[in-house]
PDB file of C-alpha atoms in Angstrom:
ATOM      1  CA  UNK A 173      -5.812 -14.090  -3.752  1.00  0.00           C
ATOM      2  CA  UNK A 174      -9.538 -13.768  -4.560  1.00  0.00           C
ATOM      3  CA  UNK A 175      -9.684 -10.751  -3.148  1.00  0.00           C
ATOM      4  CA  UNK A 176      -7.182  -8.792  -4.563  1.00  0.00           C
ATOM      5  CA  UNK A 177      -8.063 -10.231  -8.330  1.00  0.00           C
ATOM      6  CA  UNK A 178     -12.024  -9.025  -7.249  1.00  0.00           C
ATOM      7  CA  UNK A 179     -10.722  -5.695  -6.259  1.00  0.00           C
ATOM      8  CA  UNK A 180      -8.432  -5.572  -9.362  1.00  0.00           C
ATOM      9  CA  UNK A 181     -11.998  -5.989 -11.564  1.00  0.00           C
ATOM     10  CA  UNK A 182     -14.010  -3.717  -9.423  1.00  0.00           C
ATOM     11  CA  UNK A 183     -11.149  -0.902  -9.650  1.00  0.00           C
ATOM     12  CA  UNK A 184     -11.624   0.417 -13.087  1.00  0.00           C
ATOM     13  CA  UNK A 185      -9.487   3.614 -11.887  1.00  0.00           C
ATOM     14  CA  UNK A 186      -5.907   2.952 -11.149  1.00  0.00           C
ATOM     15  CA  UNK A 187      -5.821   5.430  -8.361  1.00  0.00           C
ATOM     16  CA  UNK A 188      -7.952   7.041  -6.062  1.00  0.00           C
ATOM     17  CA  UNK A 189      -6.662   9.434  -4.012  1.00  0.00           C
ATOM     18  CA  UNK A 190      -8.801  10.211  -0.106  1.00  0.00           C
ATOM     19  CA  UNK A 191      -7.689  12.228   2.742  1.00  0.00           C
ATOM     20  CA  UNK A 192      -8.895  13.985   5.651  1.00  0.00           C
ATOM     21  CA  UNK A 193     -10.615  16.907   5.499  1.00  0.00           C
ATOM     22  CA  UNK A 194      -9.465  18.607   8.192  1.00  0.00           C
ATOM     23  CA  UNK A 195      -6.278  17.780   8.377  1.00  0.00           C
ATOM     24  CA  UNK A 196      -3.647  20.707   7.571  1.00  0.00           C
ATOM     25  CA  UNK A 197      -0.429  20.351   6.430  1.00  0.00           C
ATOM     26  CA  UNK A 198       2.013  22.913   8.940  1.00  0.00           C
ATOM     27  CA  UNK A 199       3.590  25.497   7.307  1.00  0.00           C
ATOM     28  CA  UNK A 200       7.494  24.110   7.491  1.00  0.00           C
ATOM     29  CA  UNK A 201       9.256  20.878   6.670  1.00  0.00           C
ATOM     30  CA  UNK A 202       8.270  17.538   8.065  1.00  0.00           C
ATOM     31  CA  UNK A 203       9.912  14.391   8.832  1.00  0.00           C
ATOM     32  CA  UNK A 204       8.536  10.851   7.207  1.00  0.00           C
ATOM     33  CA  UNK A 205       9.127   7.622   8.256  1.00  0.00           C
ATOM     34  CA  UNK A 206       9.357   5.226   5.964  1.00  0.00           C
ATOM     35  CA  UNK A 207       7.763   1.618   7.136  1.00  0.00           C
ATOM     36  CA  UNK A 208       8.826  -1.010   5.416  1.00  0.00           C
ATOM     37  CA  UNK A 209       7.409  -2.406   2.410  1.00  0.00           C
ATOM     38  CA  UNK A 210       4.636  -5.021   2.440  1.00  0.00           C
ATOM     39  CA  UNK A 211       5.052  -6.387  -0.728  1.00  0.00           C
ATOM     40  CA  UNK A 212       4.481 -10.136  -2.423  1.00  0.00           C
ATOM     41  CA  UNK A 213       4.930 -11.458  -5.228  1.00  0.00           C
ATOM     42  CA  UNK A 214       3.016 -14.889  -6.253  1.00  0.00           C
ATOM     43  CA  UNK A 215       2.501 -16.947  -9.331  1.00  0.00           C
ATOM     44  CA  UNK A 216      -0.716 -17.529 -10.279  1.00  0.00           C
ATOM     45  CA  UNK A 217      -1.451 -21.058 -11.006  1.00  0.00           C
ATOM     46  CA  UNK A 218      -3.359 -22.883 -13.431  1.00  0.00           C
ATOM     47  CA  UNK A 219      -6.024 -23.902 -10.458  1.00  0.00           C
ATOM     48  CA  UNK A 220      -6.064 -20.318  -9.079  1.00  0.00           C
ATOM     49  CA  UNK A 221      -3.433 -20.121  -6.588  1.00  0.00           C
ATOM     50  CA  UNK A 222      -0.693 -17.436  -5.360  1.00  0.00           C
ATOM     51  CA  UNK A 223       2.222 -19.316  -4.590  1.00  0.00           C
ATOM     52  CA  UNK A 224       4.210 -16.758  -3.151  1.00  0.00           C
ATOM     53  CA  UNK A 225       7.952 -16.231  -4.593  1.00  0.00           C
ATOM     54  CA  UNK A 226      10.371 -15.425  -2.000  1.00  0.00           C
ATOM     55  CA  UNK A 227      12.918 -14.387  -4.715  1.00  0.00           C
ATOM     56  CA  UNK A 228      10.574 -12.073  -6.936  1.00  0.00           C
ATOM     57  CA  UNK A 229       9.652 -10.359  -3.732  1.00  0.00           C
ATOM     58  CA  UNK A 230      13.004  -9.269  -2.475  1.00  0.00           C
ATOM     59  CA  UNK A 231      13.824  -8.115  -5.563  1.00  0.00           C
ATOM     60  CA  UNK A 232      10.271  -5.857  -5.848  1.00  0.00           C
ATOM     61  CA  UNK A 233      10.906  -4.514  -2.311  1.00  0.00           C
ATOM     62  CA  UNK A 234      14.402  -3.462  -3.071  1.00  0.00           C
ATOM     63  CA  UNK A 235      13.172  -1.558  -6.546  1.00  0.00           C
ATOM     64  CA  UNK A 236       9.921  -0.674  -4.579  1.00  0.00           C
ATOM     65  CA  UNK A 237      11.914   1.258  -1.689  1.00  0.00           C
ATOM     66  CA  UNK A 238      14.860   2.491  -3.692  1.00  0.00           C
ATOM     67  CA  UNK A 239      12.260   3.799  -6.251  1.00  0.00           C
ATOM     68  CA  UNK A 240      10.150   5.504  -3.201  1.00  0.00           C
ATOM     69  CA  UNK A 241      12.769   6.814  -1.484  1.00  0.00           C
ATOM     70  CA  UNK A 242      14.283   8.682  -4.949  1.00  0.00           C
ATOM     71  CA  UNK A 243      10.309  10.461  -5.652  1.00  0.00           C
ATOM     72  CA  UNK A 244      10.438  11.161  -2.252  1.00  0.00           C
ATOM     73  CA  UNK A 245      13.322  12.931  -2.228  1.00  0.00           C
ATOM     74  CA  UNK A 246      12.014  15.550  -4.141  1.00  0.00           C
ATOM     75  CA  UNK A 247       9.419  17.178  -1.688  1.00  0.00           C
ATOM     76  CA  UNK A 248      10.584  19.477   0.894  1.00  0.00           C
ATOM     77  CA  UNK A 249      10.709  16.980   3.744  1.00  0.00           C
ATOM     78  CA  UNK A 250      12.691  14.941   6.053  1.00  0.00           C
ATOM     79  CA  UNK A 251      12.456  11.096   5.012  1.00  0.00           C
ATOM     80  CA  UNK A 252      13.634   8.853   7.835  1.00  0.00           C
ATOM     81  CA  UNK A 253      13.924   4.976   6.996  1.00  0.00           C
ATOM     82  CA  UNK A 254      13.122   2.510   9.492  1.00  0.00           C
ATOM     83  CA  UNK A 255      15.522   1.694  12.380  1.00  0.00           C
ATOM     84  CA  UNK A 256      14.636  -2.256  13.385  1.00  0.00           C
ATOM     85  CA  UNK A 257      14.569  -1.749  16.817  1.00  0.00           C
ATOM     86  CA  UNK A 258      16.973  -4.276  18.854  1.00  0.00           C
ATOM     87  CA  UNK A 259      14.233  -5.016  21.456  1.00  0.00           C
ATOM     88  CA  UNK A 260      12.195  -7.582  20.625  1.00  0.00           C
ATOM     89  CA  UNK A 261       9.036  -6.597  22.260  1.00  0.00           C
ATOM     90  CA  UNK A 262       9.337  -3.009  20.579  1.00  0.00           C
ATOM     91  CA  UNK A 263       9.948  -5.335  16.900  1.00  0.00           C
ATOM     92  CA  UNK A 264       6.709  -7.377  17.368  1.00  0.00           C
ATOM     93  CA  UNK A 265       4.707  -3.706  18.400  1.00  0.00           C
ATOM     94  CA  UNK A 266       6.293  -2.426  15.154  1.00  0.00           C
ATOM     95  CA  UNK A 267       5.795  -5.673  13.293  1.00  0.00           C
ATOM     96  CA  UNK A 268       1.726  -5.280  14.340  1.00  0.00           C
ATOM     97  CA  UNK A 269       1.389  -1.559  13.592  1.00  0.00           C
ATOM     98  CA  UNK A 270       2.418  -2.397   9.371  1.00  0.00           C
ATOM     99  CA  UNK A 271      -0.172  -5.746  10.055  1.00  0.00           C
ATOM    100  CA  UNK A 272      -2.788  -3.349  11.059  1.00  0.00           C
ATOM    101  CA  UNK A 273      -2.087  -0.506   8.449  1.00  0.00           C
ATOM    102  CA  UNK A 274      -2.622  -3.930   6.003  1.00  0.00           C
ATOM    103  CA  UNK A 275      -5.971  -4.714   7.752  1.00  0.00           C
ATOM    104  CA  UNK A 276      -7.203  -0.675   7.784  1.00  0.00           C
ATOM    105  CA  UNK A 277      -5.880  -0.410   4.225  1.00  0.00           C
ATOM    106  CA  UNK A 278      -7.943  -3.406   3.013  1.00  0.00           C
ATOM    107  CA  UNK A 279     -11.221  -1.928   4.548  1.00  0.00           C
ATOM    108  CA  UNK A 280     -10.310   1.723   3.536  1.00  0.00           C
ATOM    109  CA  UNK A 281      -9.860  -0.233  -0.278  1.00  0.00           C
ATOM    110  CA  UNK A 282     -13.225  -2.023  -0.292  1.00  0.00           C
ATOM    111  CA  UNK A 283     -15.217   1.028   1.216  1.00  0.00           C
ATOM    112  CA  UNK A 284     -13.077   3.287  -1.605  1.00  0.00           C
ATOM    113  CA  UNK A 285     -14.539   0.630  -4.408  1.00  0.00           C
ATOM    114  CA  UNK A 286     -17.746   0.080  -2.982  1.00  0.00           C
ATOM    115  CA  UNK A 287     -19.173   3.282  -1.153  1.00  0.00           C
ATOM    116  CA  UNK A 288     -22.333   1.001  -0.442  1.00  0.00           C
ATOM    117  CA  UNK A 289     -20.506  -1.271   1.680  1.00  0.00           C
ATOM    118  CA  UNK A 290     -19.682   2.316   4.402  1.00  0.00           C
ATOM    119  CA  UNK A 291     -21.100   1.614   7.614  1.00  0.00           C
ATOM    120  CA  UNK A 292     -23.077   4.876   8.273  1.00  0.00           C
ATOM    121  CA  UNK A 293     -20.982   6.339  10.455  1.00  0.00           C
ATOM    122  CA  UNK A 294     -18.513   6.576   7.894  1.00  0.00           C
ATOM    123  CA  UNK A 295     -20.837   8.211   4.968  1.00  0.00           C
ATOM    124  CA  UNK A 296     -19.406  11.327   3.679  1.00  0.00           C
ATOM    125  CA  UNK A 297     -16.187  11.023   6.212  1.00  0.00           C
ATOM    126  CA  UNK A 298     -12.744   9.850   5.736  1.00  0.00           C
ATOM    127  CA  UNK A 299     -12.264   8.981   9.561  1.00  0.00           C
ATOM    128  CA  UNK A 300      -9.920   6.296  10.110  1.00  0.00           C
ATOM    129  CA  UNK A 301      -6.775   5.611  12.812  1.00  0.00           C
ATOM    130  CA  UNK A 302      -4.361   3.071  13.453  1.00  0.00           C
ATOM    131  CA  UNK A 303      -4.325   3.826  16.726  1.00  0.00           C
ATOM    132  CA  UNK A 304      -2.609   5.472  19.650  1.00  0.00           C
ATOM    133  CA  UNK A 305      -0.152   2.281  19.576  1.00  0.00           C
ATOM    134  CA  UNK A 306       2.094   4.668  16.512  1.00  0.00           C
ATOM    135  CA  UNK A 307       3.254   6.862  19.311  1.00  0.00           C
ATOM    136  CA  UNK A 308       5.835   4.085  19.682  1.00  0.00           C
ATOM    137  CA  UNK A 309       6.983   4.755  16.030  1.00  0.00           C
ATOM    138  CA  UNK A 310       7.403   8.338  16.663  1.00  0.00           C
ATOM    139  CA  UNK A 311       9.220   7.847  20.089  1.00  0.00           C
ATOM    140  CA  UNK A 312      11.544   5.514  18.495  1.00  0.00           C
ATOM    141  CA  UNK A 313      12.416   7.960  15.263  1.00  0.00           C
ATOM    142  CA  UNK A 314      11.403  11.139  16.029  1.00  0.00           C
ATOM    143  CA  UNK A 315       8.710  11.385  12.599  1.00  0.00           C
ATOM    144  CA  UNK A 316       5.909  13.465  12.110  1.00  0.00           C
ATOM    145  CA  UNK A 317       4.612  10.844  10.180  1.00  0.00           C
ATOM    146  CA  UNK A 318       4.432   7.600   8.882  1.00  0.00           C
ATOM    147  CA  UNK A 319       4.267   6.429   5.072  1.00  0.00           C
ATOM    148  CA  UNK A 320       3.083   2.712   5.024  1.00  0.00           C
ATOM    149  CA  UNK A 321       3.299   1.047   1.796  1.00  0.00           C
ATOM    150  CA  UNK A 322       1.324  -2.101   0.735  1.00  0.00           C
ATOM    151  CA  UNK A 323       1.268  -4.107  -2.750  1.00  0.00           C
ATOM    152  CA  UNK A 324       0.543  -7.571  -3.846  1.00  0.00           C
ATOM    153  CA  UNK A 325       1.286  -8.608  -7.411  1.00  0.00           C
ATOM    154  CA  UNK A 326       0.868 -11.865  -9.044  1.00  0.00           C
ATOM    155  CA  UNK A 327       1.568 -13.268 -12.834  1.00  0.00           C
ATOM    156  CA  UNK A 328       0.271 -16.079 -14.768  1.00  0.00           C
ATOM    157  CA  UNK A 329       1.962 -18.959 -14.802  1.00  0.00           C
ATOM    158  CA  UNK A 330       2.298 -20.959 -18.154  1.00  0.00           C
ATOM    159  CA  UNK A 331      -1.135 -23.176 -17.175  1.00  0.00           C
ATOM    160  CA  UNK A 332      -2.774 -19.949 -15.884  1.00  0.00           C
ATOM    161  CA  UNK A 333      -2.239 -18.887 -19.805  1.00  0.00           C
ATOM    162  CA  UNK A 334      -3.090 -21.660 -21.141  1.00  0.00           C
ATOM    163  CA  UNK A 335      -6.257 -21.771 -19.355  1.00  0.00           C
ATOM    164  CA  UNK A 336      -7.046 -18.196 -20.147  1.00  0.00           C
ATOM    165  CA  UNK A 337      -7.151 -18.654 -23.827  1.00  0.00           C
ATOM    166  CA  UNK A 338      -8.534 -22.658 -23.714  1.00  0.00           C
ATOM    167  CA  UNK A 339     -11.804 -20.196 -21.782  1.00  0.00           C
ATOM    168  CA  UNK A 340     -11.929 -17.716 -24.157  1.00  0.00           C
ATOM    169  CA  UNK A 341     -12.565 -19.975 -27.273  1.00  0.00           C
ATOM    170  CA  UNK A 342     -15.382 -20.837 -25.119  1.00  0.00           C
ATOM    171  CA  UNK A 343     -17.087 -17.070 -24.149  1.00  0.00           C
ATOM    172  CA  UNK A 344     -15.332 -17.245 -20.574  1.00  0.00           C
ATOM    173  CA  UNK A 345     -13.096 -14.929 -19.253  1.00  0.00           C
ATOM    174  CA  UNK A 346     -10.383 -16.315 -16.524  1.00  0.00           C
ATOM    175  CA  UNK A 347      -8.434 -13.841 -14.871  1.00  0.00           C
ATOM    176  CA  UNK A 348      -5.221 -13.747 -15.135  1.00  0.00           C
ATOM    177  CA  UNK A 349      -1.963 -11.837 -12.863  1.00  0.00           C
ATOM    178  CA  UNK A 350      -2.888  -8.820 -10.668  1.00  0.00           C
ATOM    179  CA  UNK A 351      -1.161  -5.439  -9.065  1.00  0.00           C
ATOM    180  CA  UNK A 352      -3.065  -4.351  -6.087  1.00  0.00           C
ATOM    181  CA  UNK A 353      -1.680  -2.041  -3.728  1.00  0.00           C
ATOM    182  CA  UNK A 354      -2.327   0.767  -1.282  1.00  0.00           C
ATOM    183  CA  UNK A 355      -0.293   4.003   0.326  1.00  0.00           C
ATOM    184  CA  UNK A 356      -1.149   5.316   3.338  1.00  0.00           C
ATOM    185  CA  UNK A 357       0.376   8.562   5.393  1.00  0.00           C
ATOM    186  CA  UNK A 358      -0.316   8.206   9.180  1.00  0.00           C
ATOM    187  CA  UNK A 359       0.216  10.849  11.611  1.00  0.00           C
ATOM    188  CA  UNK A 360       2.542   9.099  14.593  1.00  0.00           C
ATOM    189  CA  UNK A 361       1.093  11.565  17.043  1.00  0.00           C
ATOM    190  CA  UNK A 362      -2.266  10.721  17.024  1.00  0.00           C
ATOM    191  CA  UNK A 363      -2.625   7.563  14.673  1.00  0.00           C
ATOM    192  CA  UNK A 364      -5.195   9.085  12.373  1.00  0.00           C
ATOM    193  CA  UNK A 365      -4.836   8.278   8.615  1.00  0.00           C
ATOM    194  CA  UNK A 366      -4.217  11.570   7.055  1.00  0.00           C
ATOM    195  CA  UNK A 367      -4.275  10.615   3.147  1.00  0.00           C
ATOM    196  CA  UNK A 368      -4.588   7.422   1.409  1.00  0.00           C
ATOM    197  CA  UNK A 369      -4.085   6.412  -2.490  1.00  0.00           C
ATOM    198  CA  UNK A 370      -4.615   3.405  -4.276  1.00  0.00           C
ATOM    199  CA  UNK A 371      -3.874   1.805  -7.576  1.00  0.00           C
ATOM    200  CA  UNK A 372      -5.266  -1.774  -8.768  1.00  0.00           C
ATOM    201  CA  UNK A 373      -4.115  -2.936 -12.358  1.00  0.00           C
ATOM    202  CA  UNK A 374      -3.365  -6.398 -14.329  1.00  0.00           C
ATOM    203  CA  UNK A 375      -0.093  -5.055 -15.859  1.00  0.00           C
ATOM    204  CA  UNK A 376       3.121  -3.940 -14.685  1.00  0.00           C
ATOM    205  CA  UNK A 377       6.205  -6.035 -14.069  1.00  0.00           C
ATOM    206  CA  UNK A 378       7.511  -5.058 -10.675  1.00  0.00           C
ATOM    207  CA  UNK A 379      10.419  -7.212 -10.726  1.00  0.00           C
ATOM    208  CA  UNK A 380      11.517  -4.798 -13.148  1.00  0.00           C
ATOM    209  CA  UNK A 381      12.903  -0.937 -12.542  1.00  0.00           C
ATOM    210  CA  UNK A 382      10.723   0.789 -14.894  1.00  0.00           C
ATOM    211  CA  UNK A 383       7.616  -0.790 -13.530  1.00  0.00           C
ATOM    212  CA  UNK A 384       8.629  -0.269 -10.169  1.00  0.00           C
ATOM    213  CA  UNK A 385       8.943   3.264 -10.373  1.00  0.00           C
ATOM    214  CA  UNK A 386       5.473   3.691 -12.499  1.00  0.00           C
ATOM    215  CA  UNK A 387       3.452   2.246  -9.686  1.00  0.00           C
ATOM    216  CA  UNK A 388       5.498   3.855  -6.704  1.00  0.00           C
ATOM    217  CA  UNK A 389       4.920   7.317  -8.745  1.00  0.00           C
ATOM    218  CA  UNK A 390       1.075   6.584  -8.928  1.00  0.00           C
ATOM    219  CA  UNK A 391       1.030   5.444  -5.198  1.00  0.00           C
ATOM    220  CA  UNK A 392       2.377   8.486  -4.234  1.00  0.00           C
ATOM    221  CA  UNK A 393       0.532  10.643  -6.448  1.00  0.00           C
ATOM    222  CA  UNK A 394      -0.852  14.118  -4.363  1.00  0.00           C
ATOM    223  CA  UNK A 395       0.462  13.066  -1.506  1.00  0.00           C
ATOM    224  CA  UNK A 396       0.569  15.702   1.095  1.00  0.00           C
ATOM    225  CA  UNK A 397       4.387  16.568   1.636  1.00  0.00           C
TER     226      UNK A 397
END
């Protein structure tokens, strides 16, 4: 989208790391819960648009997870993946809570980016919560926390290419694929966003293994485990 190629030009750094100040990590092994991806992959069209590719995306959240899952394994904690739940009502609560962590994460992005765009009662804070609705996470896995994952990655189409060098004979620079994404640790027993890391790039194939682990390991950089 617009967005994502806007933040991808704003966001000279490929990660930014943020967390609460006075949050403290217990002195003994935690559990993790590990939401499920939110990942999609689009092709970027000659006119501008993501056309979303239900085949490259199943293949980056498989890489994506696998690849988080292996990093993760080597902090002294207790990763938990995600149990679908069999009730539907408890699903669609679940299903809202990773909606919501893409909503937060999008503001938490922009504000990150664009420190003039902080409401005031935000200046010099990192103060944000998805809520008290998590509890339902940690009653249904038993985590300390949660590790929500976002990414959105697109790459130019043949037109898109063609486009991109037709404008630079002319002095005008077309964008072309992006690699936006955000990881965010939430503690389930209050909701508040403990640490948060971002990267935003134009390269990087995540349909591929080797890519896939190079942004998961920059996602994940100092995270707090």
């Amino acid at each position: 989208s617009v967005f994502f190629i806007s933040i991808t030009l704003i966001g000279c750094a490929q990660t930014q790391v943020r967390h609460k100040a006075d949050h403290y990590e217990p002195q003994r092994s935690v559990s993790v819960l590990l939401m499920p991806v939110d990942i999609e992959l689009s092709a970027l069209t000659a006119g501008g648009v993501n056309e979303v590719r239900a085949d490259w995306t199943a293949k980056a959240e498989k890489l994506v997870s696998k690849s988080l899952r292996s990093q993760l394994a080597q902090h002294d904690d207790k990763l938990l993946d995600y149990v679908e739940p069999t009730d539907s009502d408890t699903l669609q609560e679940h299903n809202q809570i990773n909606k919501l962590h893409g909503v937060v994460g999008k503001t938490i992005l922009i504000h990150s980016l664009l420190p003039a765009t902080e409401p005031p009662t935000k200046k010099g804070s990192f103060e944000w919560s998805l809520g008290q609705e998590v509890s339902s996470l940690r009653e249904a896995s038993g985590a300390d926390y949660g590790l929500f994952v976002f990414v959105r990655d697109s790459y130019a189409t043949a037109g898109r290419k063609s486009l991109i060098v037709a404008s630079a004979l002319f002095g005008l620079y077309v964008p072309g694929g992006s690699q936006v994404g955000f990881a965010t640790l939430v503690d389930l027993r209050d909701g508040n966003v403990v640490w948060f890391n971002h990267i935003s790039k134009q390269t990087g194939d995540l349909r591929t293994e080797s890519a896939a682990h190079s942004a998961v390991q920059e996602l994940i950089e100092d995270i707090p485990l």
